[in-house]
mmCIF file of C-alpha atoms and ligand atoms in Angstrom:
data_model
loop_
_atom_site.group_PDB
_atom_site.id
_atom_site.type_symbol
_atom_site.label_atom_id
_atom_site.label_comp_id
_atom_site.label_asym_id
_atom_site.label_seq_id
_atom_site.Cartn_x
_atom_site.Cartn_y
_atom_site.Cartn_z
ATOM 1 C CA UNK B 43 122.008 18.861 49.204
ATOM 2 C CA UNK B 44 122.616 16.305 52.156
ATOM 3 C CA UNK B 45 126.328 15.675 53.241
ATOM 4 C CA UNK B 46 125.892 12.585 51.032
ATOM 5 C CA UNK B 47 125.444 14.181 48.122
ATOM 6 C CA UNK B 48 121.735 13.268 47.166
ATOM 7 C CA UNK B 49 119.050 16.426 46.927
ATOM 8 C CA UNK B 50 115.900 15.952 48.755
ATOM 9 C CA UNK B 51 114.218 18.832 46.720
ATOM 10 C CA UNK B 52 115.460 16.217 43.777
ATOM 11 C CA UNK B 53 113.575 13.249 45.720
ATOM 12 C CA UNK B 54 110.630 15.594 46.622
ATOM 13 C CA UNK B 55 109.856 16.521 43.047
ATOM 14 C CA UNK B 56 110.529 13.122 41.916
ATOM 15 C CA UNK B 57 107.722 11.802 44.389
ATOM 16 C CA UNK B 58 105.266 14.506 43.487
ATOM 17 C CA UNK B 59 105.626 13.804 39.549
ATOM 18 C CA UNK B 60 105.680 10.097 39.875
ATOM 19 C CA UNK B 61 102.334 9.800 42.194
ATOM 20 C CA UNK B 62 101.018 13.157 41.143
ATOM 21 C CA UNK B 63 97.772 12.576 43.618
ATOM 22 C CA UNK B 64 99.275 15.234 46.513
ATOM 23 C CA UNK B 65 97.745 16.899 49.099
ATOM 24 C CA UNK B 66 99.047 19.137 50.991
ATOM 25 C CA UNK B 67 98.508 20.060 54.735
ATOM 26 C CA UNK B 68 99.079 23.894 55.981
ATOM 27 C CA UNK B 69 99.391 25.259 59.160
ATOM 28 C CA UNK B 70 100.160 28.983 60.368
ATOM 29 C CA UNK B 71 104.051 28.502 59.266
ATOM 30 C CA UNK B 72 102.854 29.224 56.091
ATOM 31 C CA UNK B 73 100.848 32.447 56.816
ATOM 32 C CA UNK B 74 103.958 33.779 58.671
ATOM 33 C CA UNK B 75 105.562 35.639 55.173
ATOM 34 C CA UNK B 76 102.053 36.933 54.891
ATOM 35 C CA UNK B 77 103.142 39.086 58.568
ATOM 36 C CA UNK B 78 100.326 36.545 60.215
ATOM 37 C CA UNK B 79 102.342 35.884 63.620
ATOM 38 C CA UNK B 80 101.791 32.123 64.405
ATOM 39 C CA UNK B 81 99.925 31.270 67.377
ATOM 40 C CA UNK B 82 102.628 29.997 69.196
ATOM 41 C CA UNK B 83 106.128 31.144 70.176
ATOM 42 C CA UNK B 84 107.482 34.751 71.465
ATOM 43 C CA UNK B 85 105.520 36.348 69.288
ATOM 44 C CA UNK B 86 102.492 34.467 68.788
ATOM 45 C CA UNK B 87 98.798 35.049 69.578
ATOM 46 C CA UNK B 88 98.950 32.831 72.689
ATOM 47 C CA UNK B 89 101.918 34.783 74.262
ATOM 48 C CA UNK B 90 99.622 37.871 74.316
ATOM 49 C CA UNK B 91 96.166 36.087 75.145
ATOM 50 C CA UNK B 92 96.545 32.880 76.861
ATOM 51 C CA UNK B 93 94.442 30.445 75.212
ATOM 52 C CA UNK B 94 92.598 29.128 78.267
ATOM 53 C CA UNK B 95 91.282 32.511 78.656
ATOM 54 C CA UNK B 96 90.614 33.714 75.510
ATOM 55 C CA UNK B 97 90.053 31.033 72.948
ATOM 56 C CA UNK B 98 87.828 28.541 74.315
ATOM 57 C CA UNK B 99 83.836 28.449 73.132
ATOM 58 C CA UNK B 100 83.285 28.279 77.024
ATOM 59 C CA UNK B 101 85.254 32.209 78.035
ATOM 60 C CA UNK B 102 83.304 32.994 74.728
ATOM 61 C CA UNK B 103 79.768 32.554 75.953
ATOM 62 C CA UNK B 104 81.205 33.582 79.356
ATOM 63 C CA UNK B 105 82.551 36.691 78.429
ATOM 64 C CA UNK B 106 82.466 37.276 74.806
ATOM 65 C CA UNK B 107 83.501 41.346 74.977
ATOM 66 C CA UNK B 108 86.656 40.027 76.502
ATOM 67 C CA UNK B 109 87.425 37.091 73.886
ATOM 68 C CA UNK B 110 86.454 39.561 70.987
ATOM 69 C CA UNK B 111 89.704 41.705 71.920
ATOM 70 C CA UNK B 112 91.625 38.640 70.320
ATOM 71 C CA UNK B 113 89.149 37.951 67.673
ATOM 72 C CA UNK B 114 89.225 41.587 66.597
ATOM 73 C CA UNK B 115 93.154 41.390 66.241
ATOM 74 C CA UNK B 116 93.233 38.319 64.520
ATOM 75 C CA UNK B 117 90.387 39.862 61.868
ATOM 76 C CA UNK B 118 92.099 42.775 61.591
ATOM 77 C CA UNK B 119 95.411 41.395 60.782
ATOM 78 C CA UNK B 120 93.954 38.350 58.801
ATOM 79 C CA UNK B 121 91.966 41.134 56.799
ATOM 80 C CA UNK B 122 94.801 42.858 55.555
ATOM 81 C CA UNK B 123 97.030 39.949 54.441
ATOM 82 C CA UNK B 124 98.335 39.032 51.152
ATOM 83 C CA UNK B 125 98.809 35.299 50.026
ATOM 84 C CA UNK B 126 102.309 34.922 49.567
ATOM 85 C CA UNK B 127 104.781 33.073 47.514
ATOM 86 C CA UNK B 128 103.982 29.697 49.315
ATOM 87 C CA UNK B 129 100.196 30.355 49.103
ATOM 88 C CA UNK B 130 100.593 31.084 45.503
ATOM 89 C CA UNK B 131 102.932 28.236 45.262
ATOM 90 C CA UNK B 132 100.462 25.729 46.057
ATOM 91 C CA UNK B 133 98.183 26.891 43.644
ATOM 92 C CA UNK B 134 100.589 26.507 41.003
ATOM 93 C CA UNK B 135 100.661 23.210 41.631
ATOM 94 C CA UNK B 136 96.894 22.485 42.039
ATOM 95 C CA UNK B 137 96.609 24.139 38.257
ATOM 96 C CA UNK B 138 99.884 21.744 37.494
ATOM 97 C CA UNK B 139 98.140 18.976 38.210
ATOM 98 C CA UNK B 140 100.797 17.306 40.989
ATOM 99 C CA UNK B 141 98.474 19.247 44.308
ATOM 100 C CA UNK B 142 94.508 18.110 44.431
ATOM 101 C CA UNK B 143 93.484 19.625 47.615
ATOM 102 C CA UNK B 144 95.176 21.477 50.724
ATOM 103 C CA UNK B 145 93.720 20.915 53.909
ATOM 104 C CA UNK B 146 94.327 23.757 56.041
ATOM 105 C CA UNK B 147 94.047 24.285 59.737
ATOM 106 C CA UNK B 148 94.619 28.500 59.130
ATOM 107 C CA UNK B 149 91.377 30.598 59.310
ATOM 108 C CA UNK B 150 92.649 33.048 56.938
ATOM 109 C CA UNK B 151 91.343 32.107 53.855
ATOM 110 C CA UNK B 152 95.226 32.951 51.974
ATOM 111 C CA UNK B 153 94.543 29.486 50.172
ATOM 112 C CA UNK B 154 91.980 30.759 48.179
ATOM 113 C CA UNK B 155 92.884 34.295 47.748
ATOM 114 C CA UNK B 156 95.681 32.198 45.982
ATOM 115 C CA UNK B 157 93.869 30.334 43.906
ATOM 116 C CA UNK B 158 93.677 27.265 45.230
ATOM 117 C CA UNK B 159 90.185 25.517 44.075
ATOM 118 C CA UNK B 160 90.050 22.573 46.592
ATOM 119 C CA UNK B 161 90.420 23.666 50.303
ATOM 120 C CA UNK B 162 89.211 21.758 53.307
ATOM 121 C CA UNK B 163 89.312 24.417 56.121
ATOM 122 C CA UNK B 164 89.461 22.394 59.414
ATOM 123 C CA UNK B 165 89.184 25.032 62.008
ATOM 124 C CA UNK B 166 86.806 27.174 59.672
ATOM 125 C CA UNK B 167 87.651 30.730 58.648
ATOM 126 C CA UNK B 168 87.203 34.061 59.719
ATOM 127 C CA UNK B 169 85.448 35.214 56.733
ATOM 128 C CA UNK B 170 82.108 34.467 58.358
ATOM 129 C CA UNK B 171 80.143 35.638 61.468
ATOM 130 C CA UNK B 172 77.615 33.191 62.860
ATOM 131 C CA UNK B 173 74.927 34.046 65.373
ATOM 132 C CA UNK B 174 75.307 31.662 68.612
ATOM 133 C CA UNK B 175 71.458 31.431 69.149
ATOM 134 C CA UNK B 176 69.702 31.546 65.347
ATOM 135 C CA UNK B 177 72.985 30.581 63.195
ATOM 136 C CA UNK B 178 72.086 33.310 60.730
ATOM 137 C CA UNK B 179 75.449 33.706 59.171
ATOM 138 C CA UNK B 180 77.045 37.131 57.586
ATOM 139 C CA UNK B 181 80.205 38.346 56.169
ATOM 140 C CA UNK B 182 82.282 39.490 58.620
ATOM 141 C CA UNK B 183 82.809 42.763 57.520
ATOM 142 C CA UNK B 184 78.924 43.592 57.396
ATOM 143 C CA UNK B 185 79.090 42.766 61.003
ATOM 144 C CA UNK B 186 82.109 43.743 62.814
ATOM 145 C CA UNK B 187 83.302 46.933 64.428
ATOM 146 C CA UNK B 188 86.755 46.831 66.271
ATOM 147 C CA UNK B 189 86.486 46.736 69.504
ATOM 148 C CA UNK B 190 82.696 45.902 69.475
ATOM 149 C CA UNK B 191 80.739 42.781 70.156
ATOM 150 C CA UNK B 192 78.978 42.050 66.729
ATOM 151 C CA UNK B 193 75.054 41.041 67.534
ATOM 152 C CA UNK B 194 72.620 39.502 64.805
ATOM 153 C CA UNK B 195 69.583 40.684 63.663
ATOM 154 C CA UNK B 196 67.992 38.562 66.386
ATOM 155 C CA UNK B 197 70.010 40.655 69.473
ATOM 156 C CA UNK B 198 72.406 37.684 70.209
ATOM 157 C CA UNK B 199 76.073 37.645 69.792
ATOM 158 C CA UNK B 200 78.038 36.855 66.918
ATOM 159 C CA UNK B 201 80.923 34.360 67.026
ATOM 160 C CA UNK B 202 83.484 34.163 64.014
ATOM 161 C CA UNK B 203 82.807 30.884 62.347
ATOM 162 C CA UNK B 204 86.400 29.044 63.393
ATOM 163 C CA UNK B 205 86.573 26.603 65.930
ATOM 164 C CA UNK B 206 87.280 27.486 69.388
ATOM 165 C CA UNK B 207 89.092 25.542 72.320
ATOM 166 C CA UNK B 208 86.245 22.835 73.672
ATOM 167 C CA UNK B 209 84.423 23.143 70.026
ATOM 168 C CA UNK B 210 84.636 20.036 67.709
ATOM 169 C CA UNK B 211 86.617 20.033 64.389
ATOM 170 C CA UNK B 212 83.434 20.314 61.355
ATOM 171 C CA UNK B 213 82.106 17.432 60.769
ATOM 172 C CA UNK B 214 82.169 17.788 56.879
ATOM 173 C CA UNK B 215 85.817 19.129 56.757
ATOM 174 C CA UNK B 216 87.172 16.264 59.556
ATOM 175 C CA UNK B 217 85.492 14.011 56.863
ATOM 176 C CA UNK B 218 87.085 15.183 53.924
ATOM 177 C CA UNK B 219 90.431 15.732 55.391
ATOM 178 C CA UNK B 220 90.497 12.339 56.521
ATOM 179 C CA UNK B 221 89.285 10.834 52.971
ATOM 180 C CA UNK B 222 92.040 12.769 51.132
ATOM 181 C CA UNK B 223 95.082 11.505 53.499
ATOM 182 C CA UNK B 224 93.575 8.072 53.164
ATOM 183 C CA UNK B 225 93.633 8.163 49.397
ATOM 184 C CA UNK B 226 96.651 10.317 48.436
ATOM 185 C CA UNK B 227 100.018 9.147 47.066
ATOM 186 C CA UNK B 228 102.196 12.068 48.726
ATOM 187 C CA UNK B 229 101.222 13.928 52.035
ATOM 188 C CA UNK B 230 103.222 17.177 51.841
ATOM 189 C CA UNK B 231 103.046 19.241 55.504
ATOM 190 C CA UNK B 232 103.509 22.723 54.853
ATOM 191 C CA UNK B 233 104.329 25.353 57.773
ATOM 192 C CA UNK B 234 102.627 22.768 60.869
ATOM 193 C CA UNK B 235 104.214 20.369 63.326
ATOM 194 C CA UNK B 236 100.809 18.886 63.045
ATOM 195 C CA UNK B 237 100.696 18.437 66.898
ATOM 196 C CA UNK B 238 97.447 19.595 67.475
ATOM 197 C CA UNK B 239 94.246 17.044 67.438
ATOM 198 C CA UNK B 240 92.533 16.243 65.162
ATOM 199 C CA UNK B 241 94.877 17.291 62.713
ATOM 200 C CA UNK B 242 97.857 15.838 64.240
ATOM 201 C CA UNK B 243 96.203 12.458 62.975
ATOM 202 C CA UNK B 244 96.221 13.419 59.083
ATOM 203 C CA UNK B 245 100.025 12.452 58.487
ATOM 204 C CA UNK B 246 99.635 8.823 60.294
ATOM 205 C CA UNK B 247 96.457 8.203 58.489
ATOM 206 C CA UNK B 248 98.363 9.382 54.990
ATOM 207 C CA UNK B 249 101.308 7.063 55.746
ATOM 208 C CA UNK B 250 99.512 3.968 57.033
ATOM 209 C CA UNK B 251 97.378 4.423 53.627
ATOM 210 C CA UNK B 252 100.920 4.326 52.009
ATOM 211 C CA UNK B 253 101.052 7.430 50.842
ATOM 212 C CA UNK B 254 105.161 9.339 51.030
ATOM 213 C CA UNK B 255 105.301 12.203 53.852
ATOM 214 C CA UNK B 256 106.796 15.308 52.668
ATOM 215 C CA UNK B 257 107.926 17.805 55.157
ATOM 216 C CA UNK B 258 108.755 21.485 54.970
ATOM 217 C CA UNK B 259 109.205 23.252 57.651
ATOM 218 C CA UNK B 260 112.186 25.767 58.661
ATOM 219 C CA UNK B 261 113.061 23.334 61.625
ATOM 220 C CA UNK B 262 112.572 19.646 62.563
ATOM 221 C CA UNK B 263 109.155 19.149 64.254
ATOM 222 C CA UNK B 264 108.030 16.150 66.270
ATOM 223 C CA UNK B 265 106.843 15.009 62.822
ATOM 224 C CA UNK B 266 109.852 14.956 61.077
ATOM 225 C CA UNK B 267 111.647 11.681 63.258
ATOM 226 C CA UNK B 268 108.059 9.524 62.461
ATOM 227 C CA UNK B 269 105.938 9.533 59.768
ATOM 228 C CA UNK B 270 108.226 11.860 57.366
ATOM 229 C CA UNK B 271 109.938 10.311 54.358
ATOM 230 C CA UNK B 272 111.836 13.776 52.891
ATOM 231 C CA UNK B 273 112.140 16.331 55.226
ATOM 232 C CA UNK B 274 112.364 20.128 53.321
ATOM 233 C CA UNK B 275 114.188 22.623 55.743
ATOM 234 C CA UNK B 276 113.528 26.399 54.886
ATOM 235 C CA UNK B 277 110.973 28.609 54.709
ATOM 236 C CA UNK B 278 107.375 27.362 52.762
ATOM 237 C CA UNK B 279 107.648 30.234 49.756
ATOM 238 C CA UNK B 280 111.824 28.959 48.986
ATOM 239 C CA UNK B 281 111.197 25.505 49.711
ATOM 240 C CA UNK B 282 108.006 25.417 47.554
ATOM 241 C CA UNK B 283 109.372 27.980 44.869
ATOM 242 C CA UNK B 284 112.507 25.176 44.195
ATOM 243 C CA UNK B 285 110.194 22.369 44.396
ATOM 244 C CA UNK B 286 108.286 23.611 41.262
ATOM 245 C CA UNK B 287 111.477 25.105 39.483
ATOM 246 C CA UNK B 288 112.555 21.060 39.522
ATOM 247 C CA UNK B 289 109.078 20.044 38.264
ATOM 248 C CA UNK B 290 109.460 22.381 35.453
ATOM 249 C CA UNK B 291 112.483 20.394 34.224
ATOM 250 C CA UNK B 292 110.770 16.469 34.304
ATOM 251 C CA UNK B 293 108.971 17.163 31.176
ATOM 252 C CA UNK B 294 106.486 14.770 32.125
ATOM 253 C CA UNK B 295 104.371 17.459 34.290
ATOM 254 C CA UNK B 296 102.191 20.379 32.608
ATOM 255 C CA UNK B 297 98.652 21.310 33.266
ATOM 256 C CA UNK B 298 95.634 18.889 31.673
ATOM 257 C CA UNK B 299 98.290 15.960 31.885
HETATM 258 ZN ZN1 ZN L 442 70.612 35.423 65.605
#
């Protein structure tokens, strides 16, 4: 409830079963339940390894036993994660009928372990191992060995198949991405202060398509003061979890509708 007495969850749902044609935009806030750390902040990835040094395709082709110590972290952790409650959530909706696609900017493939059906993965995901010289591609797990460099059949190095510092977004997912914020009728940002670019671009393009900006994040982001309509404050699983409790009640939503 705001001081003035209207419910923004209220307003949310209203939005979402009105328009129905959502997408929804994920960043790392939403892996955090799933005990992914976020890249940044005290705890994040970048505290440990500074990006400059450890994420960019040019120290990976420099020194690629060094950036591999990160990698190898991030597949380890990534590999034994759960989707969680706001993962799940999200699915829900997709089989409700309100969610048609979630564009993601994670690399940890939760989306689909959830059940989502429609995900545009725009910084790839670490599912994949992709040789640097021959592009043969294999599961990562075939290929990697902590605290090893993982080579190809061919003797070259093998690179996870997310997009490094320097490296540009995929041209298929940029595409798609941009297509569904130009085309939706509610732009919900899950877990991301959408600052980085390219995907910092997805909320403007939503809103100057007309679409309603939905954001829900635990705290206000440089986001929330622009392009945001409703503004959800709490954690992605709650926020998400309430947001379908209220669709339950319009009777208008249920799957096939
Ligand atoms: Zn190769």
């Amino acid at each position: 409830m705001r001081s003035d007495g209207s419910d923004p969850i209220r307003e949310a749902a209203r939005l979402l079963a009105d328009r129905r044609n959502a997408v929804a935009l994920t960043g790392a806030g939403i892996s955090v339940e799933s005990g992914i750390p976020s890249f940044r902040g005290a705890q994040g990835m970048w505290a440990k390894y500074d990006p400059m040094e450890y994420a960019t395709i040019h120290s990976f082709m420099h020194s690629p036993r060094k950036v591999w110590e990160m990698l190898s972290e991030m597949v380890s952790v990534c590999g034994g994660a759960m989707p969680n409650a706001a993962h799940k959530g999200l699915a829900a909706l997709e089989e409700m009928g309100v969610v048609r696609a979630v564009i993601t900017q994670n690399v940890d493939g939760l989306h689909q372990a959830a059940g989502s059906r429609r995900v545009i993965e725009y910084h790839g995901n670490l599912d994949e191992l992709i040789c640097v010289y021959c592009w043969k591609r294999y599961p990562t797990l075939e290929r990697w060995i902590p605290g090893a460099v993982p080579l190809c059949d061919c003797g070259e190095i093998l690179k996870p198949n997310v997009v490094l510092f320097g490296e540009p977004i995929p041209w298929l997912a940029q595409e798609q991405a941009e297509e569904e914020a130009r085309t939706c009728g509610v732009l919900v940002v899950v877990g991301t202060s959408a600052q980085v670019s390219p995907a910092c671009d997805i909320p403007r393009i939503a809103k100057e398509s007309g679409a309603a900006v939905v954001e829900i994040n635990p705290e206000e982001t440089s986001l929330s003061g622009n392009v945001i309509d409703i503004h959800l404050r709490g954690s992605a699983s709650k926020v998400i979890g309430r947001l379908i409790e209220r669709l339950k009640e319009t009777d208008d939503v249920s799957p096939g509708h």
